[in-house]
Coordinates of C-alpha atoms in Angstrom, one line a residue:
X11 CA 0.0 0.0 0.0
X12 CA 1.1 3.6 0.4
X13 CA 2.8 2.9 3.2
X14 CA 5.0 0.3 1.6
X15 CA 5.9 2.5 -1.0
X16 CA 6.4 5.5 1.3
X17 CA 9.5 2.7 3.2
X18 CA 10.4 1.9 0.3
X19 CA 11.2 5.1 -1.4
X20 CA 12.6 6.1 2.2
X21 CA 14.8 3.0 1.9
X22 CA 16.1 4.3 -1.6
X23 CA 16.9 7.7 -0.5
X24 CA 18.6 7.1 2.4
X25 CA 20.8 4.3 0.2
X26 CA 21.5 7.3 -2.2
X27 CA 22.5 9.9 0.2
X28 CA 24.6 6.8 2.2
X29 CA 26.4 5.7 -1.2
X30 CA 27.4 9.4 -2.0
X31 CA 28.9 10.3 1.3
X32 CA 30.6 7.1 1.2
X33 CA 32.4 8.1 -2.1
X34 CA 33.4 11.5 -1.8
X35 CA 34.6 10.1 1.4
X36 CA 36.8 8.0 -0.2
X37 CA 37.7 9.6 -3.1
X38 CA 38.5 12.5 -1.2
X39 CA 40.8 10.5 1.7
X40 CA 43.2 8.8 -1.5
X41 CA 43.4 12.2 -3.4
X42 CA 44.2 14.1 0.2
X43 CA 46.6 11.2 0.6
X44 CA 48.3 11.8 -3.1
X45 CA 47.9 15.0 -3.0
X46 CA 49.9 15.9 0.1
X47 CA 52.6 17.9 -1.2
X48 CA 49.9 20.0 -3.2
X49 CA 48.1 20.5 0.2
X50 CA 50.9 20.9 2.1
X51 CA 51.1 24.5 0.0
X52 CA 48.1 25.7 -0.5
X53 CA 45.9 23.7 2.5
X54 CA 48.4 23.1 5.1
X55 CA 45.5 23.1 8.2
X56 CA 44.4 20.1 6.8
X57 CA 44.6 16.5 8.4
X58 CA 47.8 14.8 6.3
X59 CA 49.7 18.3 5.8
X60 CA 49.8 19.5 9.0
X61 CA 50.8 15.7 10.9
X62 CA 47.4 15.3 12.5
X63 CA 47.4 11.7 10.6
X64 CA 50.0 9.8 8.7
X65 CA 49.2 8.9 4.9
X66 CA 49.0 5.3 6.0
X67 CA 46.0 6.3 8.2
X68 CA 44.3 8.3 5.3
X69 CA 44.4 4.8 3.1
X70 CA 42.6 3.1 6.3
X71 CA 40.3 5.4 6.2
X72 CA 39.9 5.9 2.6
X73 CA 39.6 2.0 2.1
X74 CA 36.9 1.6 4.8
X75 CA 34.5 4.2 3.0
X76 CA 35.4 2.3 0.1
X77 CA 34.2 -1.0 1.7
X78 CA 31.2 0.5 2.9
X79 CA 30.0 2.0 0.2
X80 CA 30.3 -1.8 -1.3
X81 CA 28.2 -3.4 1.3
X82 CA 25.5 -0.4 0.7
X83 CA 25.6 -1.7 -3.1
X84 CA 24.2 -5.1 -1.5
X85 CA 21.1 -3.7 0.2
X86 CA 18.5 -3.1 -2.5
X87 CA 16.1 -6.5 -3.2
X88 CA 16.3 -6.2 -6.7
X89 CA 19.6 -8.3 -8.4
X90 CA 19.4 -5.4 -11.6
X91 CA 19.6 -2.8 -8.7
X92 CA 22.3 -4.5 -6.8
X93 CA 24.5 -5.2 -10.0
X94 CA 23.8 -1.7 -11.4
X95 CA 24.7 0.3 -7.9
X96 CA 28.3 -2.0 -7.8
X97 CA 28.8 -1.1 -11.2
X98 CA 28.5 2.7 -10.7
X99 CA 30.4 3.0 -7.2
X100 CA 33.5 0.7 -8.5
X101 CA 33.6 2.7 -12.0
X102 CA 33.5 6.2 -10.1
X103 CA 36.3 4.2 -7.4
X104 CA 38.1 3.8 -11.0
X105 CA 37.6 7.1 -11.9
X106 CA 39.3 8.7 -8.5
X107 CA 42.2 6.3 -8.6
X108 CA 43.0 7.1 -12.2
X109 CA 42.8 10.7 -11.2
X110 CA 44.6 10.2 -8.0
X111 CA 48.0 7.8 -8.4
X112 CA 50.8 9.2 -9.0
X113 CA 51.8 5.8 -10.6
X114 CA 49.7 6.1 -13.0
X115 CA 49.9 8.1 -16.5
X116 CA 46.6 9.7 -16.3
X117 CA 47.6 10.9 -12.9
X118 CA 50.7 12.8 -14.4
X119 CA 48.5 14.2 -17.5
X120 CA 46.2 15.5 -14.6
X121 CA 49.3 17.1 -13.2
X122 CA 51.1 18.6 -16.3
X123 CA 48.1 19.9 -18.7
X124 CA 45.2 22.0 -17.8
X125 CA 43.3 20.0 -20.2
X126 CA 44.1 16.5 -19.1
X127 CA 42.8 17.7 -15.4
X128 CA 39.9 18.9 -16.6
X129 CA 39.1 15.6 -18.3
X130 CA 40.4 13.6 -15.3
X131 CA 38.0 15.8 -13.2
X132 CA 34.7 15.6 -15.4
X133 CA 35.8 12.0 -15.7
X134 CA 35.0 11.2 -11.9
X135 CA 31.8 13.4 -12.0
X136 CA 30.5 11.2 -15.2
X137 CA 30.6 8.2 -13.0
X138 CA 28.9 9.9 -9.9
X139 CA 25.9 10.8 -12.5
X140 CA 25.4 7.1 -13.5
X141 CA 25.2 6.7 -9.9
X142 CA 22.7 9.4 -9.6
X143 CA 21.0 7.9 -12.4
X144 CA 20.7 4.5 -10.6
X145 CA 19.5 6.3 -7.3
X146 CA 17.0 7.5 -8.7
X147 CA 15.8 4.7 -10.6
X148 CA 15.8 3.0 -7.2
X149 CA 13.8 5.8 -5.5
X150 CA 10.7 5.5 -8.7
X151 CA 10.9 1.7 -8.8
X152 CA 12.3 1.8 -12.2
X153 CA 14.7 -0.5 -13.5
X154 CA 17.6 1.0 -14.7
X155 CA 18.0 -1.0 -17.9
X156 CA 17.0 -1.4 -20.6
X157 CA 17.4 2.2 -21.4
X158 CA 15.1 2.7 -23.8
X159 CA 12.4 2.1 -21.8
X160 CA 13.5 4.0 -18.5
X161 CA 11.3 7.2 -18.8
X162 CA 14.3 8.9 -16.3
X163 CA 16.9 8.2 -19.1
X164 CA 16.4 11.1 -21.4
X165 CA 16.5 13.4 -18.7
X166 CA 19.5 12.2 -17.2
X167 CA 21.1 12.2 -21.0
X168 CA 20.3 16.2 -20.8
X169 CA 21.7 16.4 -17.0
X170 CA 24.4 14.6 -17.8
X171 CA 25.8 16.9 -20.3
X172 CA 25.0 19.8 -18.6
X173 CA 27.3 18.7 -15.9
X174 CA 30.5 19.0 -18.4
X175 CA 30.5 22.4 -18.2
X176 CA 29.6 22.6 -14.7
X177 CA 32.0 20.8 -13.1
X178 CA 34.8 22.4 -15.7
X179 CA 33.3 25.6 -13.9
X180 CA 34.0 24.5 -10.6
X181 CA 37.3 23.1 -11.2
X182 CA 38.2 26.2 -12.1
X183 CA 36.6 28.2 -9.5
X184 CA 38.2 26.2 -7.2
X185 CA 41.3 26.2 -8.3
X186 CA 41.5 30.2 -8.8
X187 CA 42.8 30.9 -5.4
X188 CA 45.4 28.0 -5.3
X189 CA 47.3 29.4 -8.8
X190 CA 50.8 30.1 -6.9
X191 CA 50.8 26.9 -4.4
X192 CA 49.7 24.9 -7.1
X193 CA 52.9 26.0 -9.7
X194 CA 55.0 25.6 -6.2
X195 CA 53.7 21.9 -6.5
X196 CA 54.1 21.6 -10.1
X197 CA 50.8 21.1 -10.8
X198 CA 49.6 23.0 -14.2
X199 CA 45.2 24.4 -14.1
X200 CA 43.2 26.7 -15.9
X201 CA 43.3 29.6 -13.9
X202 CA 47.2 29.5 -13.9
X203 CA 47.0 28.9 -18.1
X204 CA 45.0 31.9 -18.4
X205 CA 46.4 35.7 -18.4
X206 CA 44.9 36.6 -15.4
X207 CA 42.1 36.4 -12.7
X208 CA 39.8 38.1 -14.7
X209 CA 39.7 35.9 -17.5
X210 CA 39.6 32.7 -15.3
X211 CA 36.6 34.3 -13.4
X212 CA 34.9 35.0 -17.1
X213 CA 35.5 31.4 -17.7
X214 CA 33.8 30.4 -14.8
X215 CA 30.7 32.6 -15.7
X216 CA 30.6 31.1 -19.1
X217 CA 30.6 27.7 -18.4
X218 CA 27.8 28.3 -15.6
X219 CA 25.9 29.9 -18.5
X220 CA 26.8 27.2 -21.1
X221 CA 25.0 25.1 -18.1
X222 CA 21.8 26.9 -18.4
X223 CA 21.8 26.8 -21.8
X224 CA 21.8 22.7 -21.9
X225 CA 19.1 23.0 -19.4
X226 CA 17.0 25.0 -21.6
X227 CA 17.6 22.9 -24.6
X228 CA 16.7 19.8 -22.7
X229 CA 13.4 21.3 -21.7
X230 CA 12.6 22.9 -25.4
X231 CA 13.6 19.1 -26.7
X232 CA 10.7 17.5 -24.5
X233 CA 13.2 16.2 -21.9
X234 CA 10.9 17.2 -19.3
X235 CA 7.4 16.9 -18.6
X236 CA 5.9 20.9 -18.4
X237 CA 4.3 19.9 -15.2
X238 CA 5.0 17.4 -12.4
X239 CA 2.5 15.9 -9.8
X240 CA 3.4 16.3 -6.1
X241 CA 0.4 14.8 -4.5
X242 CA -1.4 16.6 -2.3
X243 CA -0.2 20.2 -4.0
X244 CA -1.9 18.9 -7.5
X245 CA 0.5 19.5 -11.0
X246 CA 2.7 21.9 -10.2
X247 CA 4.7 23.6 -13.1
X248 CA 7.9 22.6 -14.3
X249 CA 8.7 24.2 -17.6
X250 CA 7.6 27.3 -17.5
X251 CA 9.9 28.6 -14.1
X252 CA 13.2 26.5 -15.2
X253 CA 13.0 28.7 -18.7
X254 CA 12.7 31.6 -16.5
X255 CA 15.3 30.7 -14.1
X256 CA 17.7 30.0 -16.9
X257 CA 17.1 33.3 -18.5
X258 CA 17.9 35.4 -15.3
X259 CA 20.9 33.3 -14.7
X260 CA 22.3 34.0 -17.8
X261 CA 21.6 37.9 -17.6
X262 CA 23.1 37.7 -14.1
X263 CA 26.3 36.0 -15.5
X264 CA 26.4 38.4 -18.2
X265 CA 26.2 41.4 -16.3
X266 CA 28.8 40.1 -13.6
X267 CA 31.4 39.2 -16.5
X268 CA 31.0 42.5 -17.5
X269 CA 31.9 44.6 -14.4
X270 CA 34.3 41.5 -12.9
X271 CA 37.6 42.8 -11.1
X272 CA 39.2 40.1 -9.4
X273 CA 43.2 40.9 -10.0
X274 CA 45.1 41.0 -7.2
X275 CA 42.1 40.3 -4.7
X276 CA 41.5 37.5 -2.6
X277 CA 38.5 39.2 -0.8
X278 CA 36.8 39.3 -4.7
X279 CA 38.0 35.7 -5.8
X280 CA 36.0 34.7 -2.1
X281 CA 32.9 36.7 -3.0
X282 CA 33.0 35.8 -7.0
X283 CA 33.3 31.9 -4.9
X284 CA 30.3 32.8 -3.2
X285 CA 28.4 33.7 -5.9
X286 CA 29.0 30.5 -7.3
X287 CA 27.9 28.4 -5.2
X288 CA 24.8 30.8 -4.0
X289 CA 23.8 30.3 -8.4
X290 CA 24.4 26.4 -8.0
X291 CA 22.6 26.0 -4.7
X292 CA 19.7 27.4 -6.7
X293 CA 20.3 25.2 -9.8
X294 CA 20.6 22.0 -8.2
X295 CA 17.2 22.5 -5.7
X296 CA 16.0 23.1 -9.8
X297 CA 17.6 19.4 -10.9
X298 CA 15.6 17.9 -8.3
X299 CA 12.8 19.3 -9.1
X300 CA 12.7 18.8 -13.2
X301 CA 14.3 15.7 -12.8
X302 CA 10.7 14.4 -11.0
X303 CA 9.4 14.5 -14.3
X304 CA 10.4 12.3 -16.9
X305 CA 8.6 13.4 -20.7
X306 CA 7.6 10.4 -20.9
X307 CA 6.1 9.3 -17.5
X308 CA 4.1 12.5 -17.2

């Protein structure tokens, strides 16, 4: 009955948010753990820099997330679930270790070209959206193959993209502040290939609107259902507000890049940050809602 599904969907959620944390756990633990001399420069509060805990320590702790976010892959009743969750959390454990190791060549394209770490990095965000994907298939009761008959999967075709950009974005936002520690450490980004702050910040803004834009084109393309039924609130609209939202975002960007000063400034870098994630708060709370409704299972 309604209660069933109300533990059930409970069940998948808290599965979802329990296989997420139990990644970024570990994939942030082994890259803390490679990356030590990195932090050491530009991070040195943090646990392996400043000798709170060996690197030894940081591989326990990185392998028992890793562990645990196996066993989680073992809950759901289903066998497709089961197979489909393993599948996503060991490819996205693939996708941090490539990225991580410093034995590996992938590790030392991430170091030495801008371009190979921002591949490496959208390479270990790809992975997290097929586990998104399967979450969520496991929150609807869908199963999540075959694909052409998942209503979800055209959506998550349009999200999926639309994450490229963004998590280019962030890498570079993120690594904007970091552009002298990270040269100390040998390690070549974006911001530090560019001529200057301003520049990387207009980069930023670009790729967040380049984000907007994919989620405008998904919902022109029929990715999206125009309206999405929450129960006791009736249809409420989908289509109409994320076209609107995506228009003011796009103005906003393009009046920020126009007046953006951040040479020089760690106080603006901090506030241009601030913006950023302020914007993708906003967008994401939008993801969650669009992504309730599938064209096709309107």
């Amino acid at each position: 009955g309604a209660a069933a599904g109300r533990a059930a969907f409970a069940a998948a959620a808290a599965r979802g948010l329990a296989l997420s944390l139990c990644y970024v756990m570990h994939a942030d633990w082994f890259n803390d753990v490679c990356d030590v001399d990195v932090d050491a420069k530009n991070k040195p509060e943090r646990p392996l820099p400043s000798g709170a805990c060996s690197r030894a320590q940081g591989l326990l702790v990185a392998a028992f997330y890793g562990c645990l976010g196996l066993g989680v892959t073992r809950t759901p009743p289903e066998p497709a679930l089961r197979r489909a969750y393993a599948a996503a959390f060991a490819a996205m454990g693939a996708a941090a270790f490539l990225y991580s190791d410093d034995r590996l060549p992938t590790r030392r394209l991430a170091r030495r070209a801008p371009l190979g770490r921002a591949l490496a990095f959208c390479g270990i965000y790809a992975a997290f959206d097929a586990l998104m994907y399967v979450e969520a298939c496991d929150a609807l009761g869908l199963a999540p193959a075959p694909f052409a008959a998942n209503p979800l999967f055209g959506a998550f075709i349009w999200a999926a993209a639309a994450t490229v950009p963004w998590n280019l974005a962030l890498l570079v936002a993120k690594d904007l502040g970091d552009v002298p520690g990270d040269a100390a450490a040998g390690l070549r980004t974006l911001p530090a290939a560019l001529p200057d702050d301003r520049s990387a910040g207009r980069l930023v803004l670009a790729l967040l609107g380049l984000v907007r834009v994919i989620d405008a084109a998904g919902h022109v393309a029929g990715a999206y259902a125009p309206a999405v039924d929450l129960g006791p609130l009736g249809r409420v609209p989908v289509q109409a507000p994320a076209l609107l939202l995506d228009g003011l975002a796009l103005g906003y960007y393009a009046a920020v890049a126009r007046t953006l000063d951040l040479d020089g400034s760690r106080a603006k870098r901090s506030a241009l940050l601030g913006r950023f994630w302020r914007l993708q708060a906003g967008c994401l709370a939008l993801a969650f809602y669009e992504h309730r409704a599938p064209q096709t299972g309107a």
